[in-house]
Amino acid sequence: MKNPCSYTSVKHVLTRIIETTCASRQWSIAGCDGSPYILGSRLMDKSFNCKHCNTDYTNKYAFQKHVKESHDECDINESRTFGKLLLVPGLGHIEINMAKGCFKLLWHVFLKELGNMLGFRTIRAQTCCQMATDHHKAMQMIEIALFGFADELIFKFCEFCKLNKVSPSVQEYFTWFADVKNENFIFTSEVTFTYLLSLYLFRAAVRRNNSSLILASRMKFAPLFYSLNMTN
């Protein structure tokens, strides 16, 4: 087993992929999540191999200097060690970024207070919580917020249905919601049933291999990525 969170391990894995697949292909796709994706992207940008000297370089400027001094006709792009490899973020990487996006949007709204209630009280603890460095704890907080707010929103709707003798349904909820004037209620409903629910359904869809739900939840969440400038 390899520790995925080191340049040495990621380089070993990428090299093995190149050796295994690229002999018979022009290029190959590799998907990975979190730190391996970041480390792999950096490695691909700065790893070169001189085909004339058969020497490896891990610094672009050093390789450019070598080419200029010794092999002026060498094509730098064709000398990339992992040039035949296309690294794409896996679904886990997207899930992590979705969680970070929710924390970035909602930290000062209510997640900071929720974190304080859950024991994140020191400055350092709150900073780690705000950055969603522990994805599992971040998802626990998001689920608490999702189900807590959903219960409160549905409770108000059920009160309306009881008073007006209306049968509760999804369609009736949105019909009722269209007449709501309270801005806090509108914001909470949009956040809960758009972004928090999209993240929750995306996470469930990945684990159940539900491609249609994966696509739908990503499309629903996409505006938040762009508004927060989190397009990577």
CSV table of C-alpha atoms in Angstrom, one decimal:
chain,number,residue,atom,x,y,z
A,1,MET,CA,0.0,0.0,0.0
A,2,LYS,CA,1.2,3.5,-0.8
A,3,ASN,CA,0.5,6.7,1.2
A,4,PRO,CA,-1.3,8.8,-1.4
A,5,CYS,CA,-0.3,12.1,0.2
A,6,SER,CA,3.3,12.3,-1.0
A,7,TYR,CA,5.0,13.2,-4.2
A,8,THR,CA,7.0,10.0,-4.2
A,9,SER,CA,3.9,7.8,-4.0
A,10,VAL,CA,1.9,9.8,-6.6
A,11,LYS,CA,4.8,9.7,-9.0
A,12,HIS,CA,5.1,5.9,-8.5
A,13,VAL,CA,1.4,5.5,-9.3
A,14,LEU,CA,1.5,7.8,-12.3
A,15,THR,CA,4.6,6.1,-13.7
A,16,ARG,CA,2.9,2.7,-13.3
A,17,ILE,CA,-0.1,3.9,-15.2
A,18,ILE,CA,2.1,5.3,-18.0
A,19,GLU,CA,4.0,2.0,-18.3
A,20,THR,CA,0.8,-0.1,-18.2
A,21,THR,CA,-1.5,1.8,-20.6
A,22,CYS,CA,0.4,4.3,-22.7
A,23,ALA,CA,2.4,1.9,-24.8
A,24,SER,CA,-0.7,1.1,-26.9
A,25,ARG,CA,-2.5,4.5,-26.5
A,26,GLN,CA,-1.9,8.1,-27.4
A,27,TRP,CA,-3.1,9.2,-24.0
A,28,SER,CA,-4.9,7.8,-20.9
A,29,ILE,CA,-7.3,9.3,-18.3
A,30,ALA,CA,-6.6,8.9,-14.6
A,31,GLY,CA,-9.1,10.1,-11.9
A,32,CYS,CA,-8.2,10.8,-8.3
A,33,ASP,CA,-9.4,12.8,-5.3
A,34,GLY,CA,-8.2,15.3,-2.8
A,35,SER,CA,-4.4,15.6,-2.2
A,36,PRO,CA,-3.3,13.0,-4.8
A,37,TYR,CA,-5.1,15.2,-7.5
A,38,ILE,CA,-3.3,18.3,-6.3
A,39,LEU,CA,0.1,16.6,-6.0
A,40,GLY,CA,-0.3,14.8,-9.3
A,41,SER,CA,-1.2,18.1,-11.1
A,42,ARG,CA,1.9,19.7,-9.8
A,43,LEU,CA,4.1,16.7,-10.8
A,44,MET,CA,2.7,16.7,-14.3
A,45,ASP,CA,3.5,20.4,-14.7
A,46,LYS,CA,7.2,20.1,-13.6
A,47,SER,CA,8.3,16.6,-14.7
A,48,PHE,CA,10.3,16.3,-17.8
A,49,ASN,CA,12.5,13.6,-19.5
A,50,CYS,CA,15.3,14.5,-21.9
A,51,LYS,CA,15.0,11.9,-24.7
A,52,HIS,CA,18.6,12.6,-25.9
A,53,CYS,CA,20.2,12.2,-22.5
A,54,ASN,CA,17.5,10.0,-20.9
A,55,THR,CA,17.7,12.3,-17.8
A,56,ASP,CA,14.7,13.2,-15.6
A,57,TYR,CA,14.0,16.7,-14.5
A,58,THR,CA,11.6,17.9,-11.8
A,59,ASN,CA,12.0,21.6,-12.5
A,60,LYS,CA,10.8,23.2,-15.7
A,61,TYR,CA,13.3,26.0,-15.7
A,62,ALA,CA,16.2,23.6,-15.2
A,63,PHE,CA,15.0,21.5,-18.1
A,64,GLN,CA,14.5,24.6,-20.3
A,65,LYS,CA,18.1,25.7,-19.5
A,66,HIS,CA,19.4,22.2,-20.4
A,67,VAL,CA,17.5,22.2,-23.7
A,68,LYS,CA,18.8,25.6,-24.6
A,69,GLU,CA,22.4,24.6,-23.8
A,70,SER,CA,22.5,21.1,-25.2
A,71,HIS,CA,19.5,20.2,-27.4
A,72,ASP,CA,18.1,23.3,-29.0
A,73,GLU,CA,15.8,21.2,-31.4
A,74,CYS,CA,14.1,19.4,-28.5
A,75,ASP,CA,10.3,20.0,-28.1
A,76,ILE,CA,9.6,20.8,-24.4
A,77,ASN,CA,5.9,19.6,-24.6
A,78,GLU,CA,6.8,16.3,-26.1
A,79,SER,CA,9.4,15.8,-23.3
A,80,ARG,CA,6.8,15.9,-20.5
A,81,THR,CA,7.2,12.7,-18.4
A,82,PHE,CA,3.4,12.4,-18.0
A,83,GLY,CA,2.4,14.1,-21.2
A,84,LYS,CA,0.3,11.2,-22.3
A,85,LEU,CA,-1.7,11.3,-19.1
A,86,LEU,CA,-4.9,13.3,-18.5
A,87,LEU,CA,-5.6,13.8,-14.8
A,88,VAL,CA,-9.2,14.5,-13.9
A,89,PRO,CA,-10.8,15.1,-10.5
A,90,GLY,CA,-12.7,12.1,-9.2
A,91,LEU,CA,-16.2,12.3,-7.7
A,92,GLY,CA,-14.7,12.4,-4.2
A,93,HIS,CA,-12.7,15.5,-5.1
A,94,ILE,CA,-15.9,17.2,-6.3
A,95,GLU,CA,-17.7,16.2,-3.1
A,96,ILE,CA,-15.0,17.7,-1.0
A,97,ASN,CA,-15.1,21.0,-3.0
A,98,MET,CA,-18.9,21.0,-2.6
A,99,ALA,CA,-18.6,20.7,1.1
A,100,LYS,CA,-16.0,23.5,1.2
A,101,GLY,CA,-18.3,25.7,-0.9
A,102,CYS,CA,-21.1,25.2,1.5
A,103,PHE,CA,-18.9,26.2,4.4
A,104,LYS,CA,-17.6,29.2,2.5
A,105,LEU,CA,-21.1,30.4,1.8
A,106,LEU,CA,-22.7,29.6,5.2
A,107,TRP,CA,-20.0,29.9,7.8
A,108,HIS,CA,-21.0,33.4,9.1
A,109,VAL,CA,-24.7,32.7,8.5
A,110,PHE,CA,-25.1,29.7,10.9
A,111,LEU,CA,-22.3,27.1,10.6
A,112,LYS,CA,-20.0,29.1,12.9
A,113,GLU,CA,-22.6,28.9,15.7
A,114,LEU,CA,-23.2,25.2,14.9
A,115,GLY,CA,-19.5,24.5,15.1
A,116,ASN,CA,-19.4,26.3,18.5
A,117,MET,CA,-22.3,24.2,19.8
A,118,LEU,CA,-20.4,21.0,18.6
A,119,GLY,CA,-17.2,22.0,20.5
A,120,PHE,CA,-15.2,24.0,18.0
A,121,ARG,CA,-14.5,26.9,20.4
A,122,THR,CA,-10.9,27.9,20.1
A,123,ILE,CA,-9.6,30.1,17.3
A,124,ARG,CA,-7.6,27.2,15.8
A,125,ALA,CA,-10.5,24.8,16.0
A,126,GLN,CA,-12.9,27.2,14.4
A,127,THR,CA,-10.4,27.9,11.6
A,128,CYS,CA,-10.1,24.2,10.9
A,129,CYS,CA,-13.9,23.9,11.0
A,130,GLN,CA,-14.4,26.9,8.7
A,131,MET,CA,-11.9,25.5,6.1
A,132,ALA,CA,-13.6,22.0,6.3
A,133,THR,CA,-10.2,20.3,6.6
A,134,ASP,CA,-11.9,17.2,8.1
A,135,HIS,CA,-14.3,16.2,5.4
A,136,HIS,CA,-16.1,13.6,7.6
A,137,LYS,CA,-16.8,16.2,10.3
A,138,ALA,CA,-17.8,18.7,7.7
A,139,MET,CA,-20.4,16.3,6.3
A,140,GLN,CA,-21.8,15.6,9.7
A,141,MET,CA,-22.3,19.3,10.3
A,142,ILE,CA,-23.9,19.7,6.9
A,143,GLU,CA,-26.3,16.8,7.5
A,144,ILE,CA,-27.3,18.3,10.9
A,145,ALA,CA,-28.0,21.6,9.2
A,146,LEU,CA,-29.9,20.0,6.3
A,147,PHE,CA,-32.2,17.8,8.4
A,148,GLY,CA,-32.6,20.5,11.1
A,149,PHE,CA,-33.7,23.2,8.7
A,150,ALA,CA,-35.7,20.9,6.6
A,151,ASP,CA,-37.8,19.9,9.6
A,152,GLU,CA,-38.3,23.5,10.6
A,153,LEU,CA,-39.4,24.5,7.0
A,154,ILE,CA,-41.7,21.5,6.6
A,155,PHE,CA,-43.2,22.2,10.1
A,156,LYS,CA,-44.4,25.6,9.0
A,157,PHE,CA,-45.8,24.2,5.8
A,158,CYS,CA,-47.6,21.4,7.7
A,159,GLU,CA,-49.1,24.1,10.0
A,160,PHE,CA,-50.5,25.9,7.0
A,161,CYS,CA,-51.9,22.6,5.6
A,162,LYS,CA,-53.6,21.8,8.9
A,163,LEU,CA,-55.2,25.3,9.1
A,164,ASN,CA,-56.4,25.3,5.5
A,165,LYS,CA,-57.2,21.5,5.3
A,166,VAL,CA,-54.8,21.0,2.4
A,167,SER,CA,-53.2,17.6,1.8
A,168,PRO,CA,-49.4,18.0,2.1
A,169,SER,CA,-47.3,17.3,-1.0
A,170,VAL,CA,-44.2,18.5,-2.8
A,171,GLN,CA,-46.2,20.5,-5.3
A,172,GLU,CA,-48.3,22.1,-2.6
A,173,TYR,CA,-45.1,23.1,-0.7
A,174,PHE,CA,-43.8,25.0,-3.7
A,175,THR,CA,-47.2,26.6,-4.3
A,176,TRP,CA,-47.3,27.7,-0.7
A,177,PHE,CA,-43.6,28.8,-0.8
A,178,ALA,CA,-44.3,31.1,-3.7
A,179,ASP,CA,-46.4,33.3,-1.4
A,180,VAL,CA,-43.9,33.4,1.5
A,181,LYS,CA,-42.6,37.0,2.1
A,182,ASN,CA,-40.1,36.4,4.9
A,183,GLU,CA,-36.6,36.9,3.5
A,184,ASN,CA,-35.0,34.7,6.1
A,185,PHE,CA,-37.4,31.9,5.4
A,186,ILE,CA,-36.8,32.2,1.6
A,187,PHE,CA,-33.0,32.2,2.0
A,188,THR,CA,-33.1,29.2,4.4
A,189,SER,CA,-35.3,27.3,2.1
A,190,GLU,CA,-33.2,28.0,-1.0
A,191,VAL,CA,-30.0,27.1,0.8
A,192,THR,CA,-31.4,23.9,2.4
A,193,PHE,CA,-33.3,22.5,-0.6
A,194,THR,CA,-30.8,23.6,-3.3
A,195,TYR,CA,-27.2,23.4,-2.1
A,196,LEU,CA,-27.2,21.3,1.1
A,197,LEU,CA,-29.6,18.8,-0.4
A,198,SER,CA,-27.6,18.7,-3.7
A,199,LEU,CA,-24.5,17.8,-1.8
A,200,TYR,CA,-26.3,15.2,0.3
A,201,LEU,CA,-27.8,13.6,-2.8
A,202,PHE,CA,-24.5,13.8,-4.7
A,203,ARG,CA,-22.8,11.9,-1.9
A,204,ALA,CA,-25.5,9.3,-1.9
A,205,ALA,CA,-25.6,8.9,-5.7
A,206,VAL,CA,-21.8,8.3,-5.8
A,207,ARG,CA,-22.1,5.5,-3.3
A,208,ARG,CA,-25.1,4.0,-5.2
A,209,ASN,CA,-23.6,4.5,-8.7
A,210,ASN,CA,-26.7,6.5,-9.7
A,211,SER,CA,-25.3,8.5,-12.7
A,212,SER,CA,-28.5,10.4,-13.3
A,213,LEU,CA,-28.6,11.7,-9.8
A,214,ILE,CA,-24.9,12.6,-9.8
A,215,LEU,CA,-25.4,14.7,-12.9
A,216,ALA,CA,-28.6,16.4,-11.6
A,217,SER,CA,-27.1,17.3,-8.2
A,218,ARG,CA,-23.9,18.6,-9.9
A,219,MET,CA,-26.0,20.8,-12.2
A,220,LYS,CA,-28.0,22.1,-9.3
A,221,PHE,CA,-24.9,22.9,-7.3
A,222,ALA,CA,-22.9,24.4,-10.1
A,223,PRO,CA,-24.0,28.1,-9.7
A,224,LEU,CA,-22.5,28.1,-6.2
A,225,PHE,CA,-19.1,27.0,-7.6
A,226,TYR,CA,-19.1,29.8,-10.0
A,227,SER,CA,-20.3,32.5,-7.6
A,228,LEU,CA,-17.5,31.5,-5.1
A,229,ASN,CA,-14.9,31.2,-7.9
A,230,MET,CA,-14.4,27.5,-7.1
A,231,THR,CA,-14.2,26.3,-10.7
A,232,ASN,CA,-11.0,24.1,-10.3
